[in-house]
mmCIF file of C-alpha atoms and ligand atoms in Angstrom:
data_model
loop_
_atom_site.group_PDB
_atom_site.id
_atom_site.type_symbol
_atom_site.label_atom_id
_atom_site.label_comp_id
_atom_site.label_asym_id
_atom_site.label_seq_id
_atom_site.Cartn_x
_atom_site.Cartn_y
_atom_site.Cartn_z
ATOM 1 C CA MET A 1008 99.711 103.603 86.136
ATOM 2 C CA SER A 1009 102.904 102.610 85.172
ATOM 3 C CA THR A 1010 104.281 99.368 86.681
ATOM 4 C CA ARG A 1011 106.942 101.377 88.623
ATOM 5 C CA PRO A 1012 105.162 104.613 89.425
ATOM 6 C CA ASN A 1013 107.065 108.087 90.151
ATOM 7 C CA ILE A 1014 106.762 109.116 93.804
ATOM 8 C CA ALA A 1015 106.985 112.476 95.423
ATOM 9 C CA ILE A 1016 107.592 112.740 98.981
ATOM 10 C CA PHE A 1017 106.020 115.887 100.746
ATOM 11 C CA ALA A 1018 108.026 116.783 103.986
ATOM 12 C CA SER A 1019 108.341 119.855 106.159
ATOM 13 C CA GLY A 1020 110.914 118.780 108.791
ATOM 14 C CA ASN A 1021 113.386 116.188 110.003
ATOM 15 C CA GLY A 1022 112.470 113.170 107.414
ATOM 16 C CA SER A 1023 113.494 110.104 109.181
ATOM 17 C CA ASN A 1024 110.095 108.767 107.239
ATOM 18 C CA MET A 1025 111.799 109.900 103.693
ATOM 19 C CA GLN A 1026 115.000 108.184 104.854
ATOM 20 C CA ALA A 1027 113.369 105.044 105.666
ATOM 21 C CA ILE A 1028 111.586 105.179 102.414
ATOM 22 C CA MET A 1029 114.860 105.889 100.144
ATOM 23 C CA ASP A 1030 116.612 103.129 101.938
ATOM 24 C CA TYR A 1031 114.051 100.406 101.538
ATOM 25 C CA GLU A 1032 115.614 98.109 98.768
ATOM 26 C CA HIS A 1033 112.498 96.631 97.609
ATOM 27 C CA LEU A 1034 110.306 99.878 96.725
ATOM 28 C CA ALA A 1035 107.801 99.204 94.013
ATOM 29 C CA GLY A 1036 108.049 102.630 92.954
ATOM 30 C CA GLU A 1037 110.548 105.426 92.196
ATOM 31 C CA VAL A 1038 111.006 108.064 94.413
ATOM 32 C CA VAL A 1039 111.583 111.084 91.943
ATOM 33 C CA LEU A 1040 111.081 114.446 94.120
ATOM 34 C CA LEU A 1041 111.001 116.022 97.772
ATOM 35 C CA VAL A 1042 108.327 118.823 98.155
ATOM 36 C CA CYS A 1043 109.343 120.705 100.975
ATOM 37 C CA ASP A 1044 107.504 123.951 102.544
ATOM 38 C CA GLN A 1045 110.364 124.909 104.959
ATOM 39 C CA PRO A 1046 113.929 126.153 103.460
ATOM 40 C CA ASP A 1047 115.714 125.270 106.564
ATOM 41 C CA ALA A 1048 114.235 121.695 107.147
ATOM 42 C CA TYR A 1049 116.789 119.042 107.592
ATOM 43 C CA VAL A 1050 114.721 116.764 105.275
ATOM 44 C CA LEU A 1051 116.542 118.801 102.471
ATOM 45 C CA GLU A 1052 119.865 117.640 103.755
ATOM 46 C CA ARG A 1053 118.918 114.238 103.614
ATOM 47 C CA ALA A 1054 117.577 114.487 99.910
ATOM 48 C CA LYS A 1055 120.859 116.062 99.011
ATOM 49 C CA GLU A 1056 122.655 112.931 100.247
ATOM 50 C CA HIS A 1057 120.289 110.769 98.134
ATOM 51 C CA ASN A 1058 120.739 112.932 95.022
ATOM 52 C CA LEU A 1059 117.200 113.511 95.255
ATOM 53 C CA PRO A 1060 115.694 116.659 93.520
ATOM 54 C CA SER A 1061 113.689 119.162 95.871
ATOM 55 C CA PHE A 1062 111.218 121.687 95.023
ATOM 56 C CA VAL A 1063 111.196 123.865 97.972
ATOM 57 C CA CYS A 1064 108.473 126.528 98.057
ATOM 58 C CA SER A 1065 106.841 128.416 100.772
ATOM 59 C CA PRO A 1066 103.209 129.562 100.551
ATOM 60 C CA LYS A 1067 104.400 132.957 102.133
ATOM 61 C CA HIS A 1068 105.858 133.782 98.616
ATOM 62 C CA LYS A 1069 102.713 132.878 96.802
ATOM 63 C CA ALA A 1070 99.465 135.029 96.567
ATOM 64 C CA ASN A 1071 97.281 132.378 98.075
ATOM 65 C CA LYS A 1072 97.077 128.590 98.845
ATOM 66 C CA GLN A 1073 95.805 127.946 95.199
ATOM 67 C CA ALA A 1074 98.820 129.771 93.425
ATOM 68 C CA TYR A 1075 101.025 127.797 95.945
ATOM 69 C CA GLU A 1076 99.282 124.587 95.085
ATOM 70 C CA GLN A 1077 99.491 125.168 91.388
ATOM 71 C CA SER A 1078 103.281 125.763 91.539
ATOM 72 C CA ILE A 1079 103.768 122.346 93.292
ATOM 73 C CA ILE A 1080 101.451 120.799 90.495
ATOM 74 C CA GLN A 1081 103.590 122.249 87.718
ATOM 75 C CA ALA A 1082 106.771 120.634 89.457
ATOM 76 C CA LEU A 1083 104.827 117.145 89.908
ATOM 77 C CA GLN A 1084 103.808 117.432 86.390
ATOM 78 C CA LYS A 1085 107.343 118.093 85.498
ATOM 79 C CA TYR A 1086 108.733 115.132 87.004
ATOM 80 C CA GLU A 1087 105.665 112.992 86.076
ATOM 81 C CA VAL A 1088 104.721 112.273 89.642
ATOM 82 C CA ASP A 1089 101.919 109.461 90.120
ATOM 83 C CA VAL A 1090 101.500 109.097 93.794
ATOM 84 C CA ILE A 1091 102.242 111.500 96.663
ATOM 85 C CA VAL A 1092 103.434 110.521 99.974
ATOM 86 C CA LEU A 1093 103.060 113.040 102.692
ATOM 87 C CA ALA A 1094 105.809 112.097 105.369
ATOM 88 C CA GLY A 1095 105.335 114.737 107.964
ATOM 89 C CA TYR A 1096 104.309 117.776 105.790
ATOM 90 C CA MET A 1097 102.603 120.051 108.097
ATOM 91 C CA ARG A 1098 99.733 121.404 105.761
ATOM 92 C CA LEU A 1099 96.287 120.586 104.815
ATOM 93 C CA ILE A 1100 96.100 119.639 101.127
ATOM 94 C CA GLY A 1101 94.103 121.927 99.178
ATOM 95 C CA PRO A 1102 91.356 121.420 96.502
ATOM 96 C CA ASP A 1103 93.479 121.694 93.880
ATOM 97 C CA LEU A 1104 96.056 119.027 94.732
ATOM 98 C CA LEU A 1105 93.526 116.556 95.790
ATOM 99 C CA HIS A 1106 91.884 117.104 92.770
ATOM 100 C CA ALA A 1107 94.890 116.649 90.320
ATOM 101 C CA TYR A 1108 96.056 113.578 92.742
ATOM 102 C CA GLU A 1109 92.602 112.134 93.963
ATOM 103 C CA GLY A 1110 93.275 109.019 95.750
ATOM 104 C CA ASN A 1111 96.823 108.888 95.034
ATOM 105 C CA ILE A 1112 97.779 110.925 98.050
ATOM 106 C CA ILE A 1113 98.859 109.105 101.423
ATOM 107 C CA ASN A 1114 99.783 109.944 104.849
ATOM 108 C CA ILE A 1115 101.158 108.647 107.923
ATOM 109 C CA HIS A 1116 100.020 109.877 111.373
ATOM 110 C CA PRO A 1117 101.556 108.741 114.779
ATOM 111 C CA SER A 1118 98.234 107.524 116.490
ATOM 112 C CA LEU A 1119 95.747 104.893 115.912
ATOM 113 C CA LEU A 1120 93.037 107.232 114.205
ATOM 114 C CA PRO A 1121 90.427 108.328 114.640
ATOM 115 C CA SER A 1122 92.067 109.021 118.016
ATOM 116 C CA PHE A 1123 94.612 111.878 118.608
ATOM 117 C CA LYS A 1124 94.164 113.494 115.380
ATOM 118 C CA GLY A 1125 96.378 116.660 114.429
ATOM 119 C CA LEU A 1126 99.726 118.010 116.204
ATOM 120 C CA GLN A 1127 101.693 116.238 118.710
ATOM 121 C CA ALA A 1128 99.510 113.008 118.641
ATOM 122 C CA ILE A 1129 102.011 111.052 120.573
ATOM 123 C CA GLU A 1130 102.036 113.666 123.400
ATOM 124 C CA GLN A 1131 98.312 113.462 123.149
ATOM 125 C CA ALA A 1132 98.360 109.735 123.810
ATOM 126 C CA VAL A 1133 100.792 109.769 126.622
ATOM 127 C CA GLU A 1134 98.898 112.664 128.392
ATOM 128 C CA ALA A 1135 95.657 110.903 127.968
ATOM 129 C CA GLY A 1136 97.246 107.656 129.830
ATOM 130 C CA VAL A 1137 96.078 105.041 127.126
ATOM 131 C CA LYS A 1138 98.013 101.851 127.277
ATOM 132 C CA VAL A 1139 98.080 101.237 123.387
ATOM 133 C CA THR A 1140 98.608 103.949 120.797
ATOM 134 C CA GLY A 1141 100.117 103.366 117.254
ATOM 135 C CA VAL A 1142 100.531 104.380 113.786
ATOM 136 C CA THR A 1143 98.193 104.813 110.900
ATOM 137 C CA ILE A 1144 98.443 105.389 107.162
ATOM 138 C CA HIS A 1145 95.659 106.400 105.126
ATOM 139 C CA TYR A 1146 94.379 108.088 102.090
ATOM 140 C CA VAL A 1147 94.116 111.921 102.172
ATOM 141 C CA ASP A 1148 90.646 113.954 101.926
ATOM 142 C CA GLU A 1149 90.008 117.333 102.613
ATOM 143 C CA GLY A 1150 90.057 116.934 106.661
ATOM 144 C CA MET A 1151 92.864 116.536 108.763
ATOM 145 C CA ASP A 1152 93.869 113.014 109.267
ATOM 146 C CA THR A 1153 90.461 111.772 108.229
ATOM 147 C CA GLY A 1154 90.709 109.808 104.958
ATOM 148 C CA PRO A 1155 90.241 105.969 104.545
ATOM 149 C CA ILE A 1156 92.367 103.916 106.683
ATOM 150 C CA ILE A 1157 94.925 101.687 104.709
ATOM 151 C CA ALA A 1158 97.142 100.109 107.353
ATOM 152 C CA GLN A 1159 97.482 100.460 111.303
ATOM 153 C CA GLU A 1160 99.949 99.104 114.059
ATOM 154 C CA ALA A 1161 99.553 99.188 117.800
ATOM 155 C CA VAL A 1162 102.414 100.376 120.123
ATOM 156 C CA GLU A 1163 101.977 99.549 123.941
ATOM 157 C CA ILE A 1164 102.559 102.283 126.195
ATOM 158 C CA GLU A 1165 104.566 100.545 129.390
ATOM 159 C CA VAL A 1166 103.973 102.334 132.837
ATOM 160 C CA ASP A 1167 107.708 103.785 133.014
ATOM 161 C CA ASP A 1168 107.724 104.456 129.562
ATOM 162 C CA THR A 1169 108.763 108.270 128.795
ATOM 163 C CA LEU A 1170 107.567 110.387 126.051
ATOM 164 C CA GLN A 1171 110.971 109.800 124.322
ATOM 165 C CA ASP A 1172 110.520 106.128 124.811
ATOM 166 C CA VAL A 1173 107.028 105.950 122.928
ATOM 167 C CA GLU A 1174 108.190 108.463 120.101
ATOM 168 C CA GLU A 1175 110.987 105.965 119.461
ATOM 169 C CA LYS A 1176 108.816 103.074 119.497
ATOM 170 C CA ILE A 1177 106.239 104.871 117.242
ATOM 171 C CA HIS A 1178 109.277 105.967 114.884
ATOM 172 C CA ALA A 1179 110.221 102.556 114.446
ATOM 173 C CA VAL A 1180 106.881 101.204 113.448
ATOM 174 C CA GLU A 1181 106.790 104.070 111.034
ATOM 175 C CA HIS A 1182 109.671 103.516 109.174
ATOM 176 C CA ARG A 1183 108.882 99.811 108.796
ATOM 177 C CA LEU A 1184 105.315 99.900 107.879
ATOM 178 C CA TYR A 1185 105.543 102.861 105.538
ATOM 179 C CA PRO A 1186 107.531 101.520 102.718
ATOM 180 C CA LEU A 1187 105.362 97.975 102.937
ATOM 181 C CA THR A 1188 102.322 99.956 102.811
ATOM 182 C CA ILE A 1189 103.450 102.029 99.870
ATOM 183 C CA ASN A 1190 104.213 98.799 98.034
ATOM 184 C CA LYS A 1191 100.532 97.204 98.916
ATOM 185 C CA ILE A 1192 98.859 100.353 97.415
ATOM 186 C CA ILE A 1193 101.244 100.448 94.145
ATOM 187 C CA GLN A 1194 100.419 96.743 93.642
ATOM 188 C CA GLU A 1195 96.626 97.039 94.210
ATOM 189 C CA GLN A 1196 96.779 99.908 91.530
HETATM 190 C C1 GRF B 1857 105.903 111.354 111.923
HETATM 191 O O1 GRF B 1857 105.584 110.935 113.055
HETATM 192 C C2 GRF B 1857 104.865 111.310 110.979
HETATM 193 O O2 GRF B 1857 103.797 110.149 111.579
HETATM 194 C C3 GRF B 1857 103.854 112.648 111.463
HETATM 195 O O3 GRF B 1857 105.088 113.593 111.492
HETATM 196 C C4 GRF B 1857 106.401 112.781 112.023
HETATM 197 C C5 GRF B 1857 107.309 112.831 110.918
HETATM 198 O O4 GRF B 1857 108.602 112.584 111.083
HETATM 199 N N1 GRF B 1857 103.355 112.799 110.459
HETATM 200 P P1 GRF B 1857 109.834 112.852 109.974
HETATM 201 O O5 GRF B 1857 110.006 114.045 109.670
HETATM 202 O O6 GRF B 1857 109.472 111.498 108.979
HETATM 203 O O7 GRF B 1857 111.060 112.245 110.994
#
């Protein structure tokens, strides 16, 4: 891998993590592409503001997941992408993408995995009444939120915290930890 690898961010929604990565001044790689599966997602506005090219592709318009992922792989090759950073990308990565970018796909999840996998992890933690939840960054494998863990940070849930309070604490940790962890994996490669 080059000393300053090219990064593609995959996102489906708001894109606050993408924003944090783009705003981080000491990123050891260059974000060259946003891949988005939702044509109306706010993350596309953020990409425009950063003059970041977007590849928008809905699986609905493709024959199957393989065709969908092959079109993404072509875009990644065009931009010479080395590392894929999932940031609120609401789909499982299929075999084609996993194989093409084996060991070079990372994801962020708003819980201390392996607790509270899947959707609405922050709500799951609040409803379970746990006193500590957090953020996990991990390599992606074929499972949902199951790959090897790279970094974790705990967030305490206070007795009078609302769901919104916990969400804000988690997102603040995500926005700090994700750029630092991207640098860590790039420097180790
Ligand atoms: C984050 O909480 C992330 O952990 C999860 O999806 C959310 C994305 O938020 N995978 P945003 O789109 O980056 O604001």
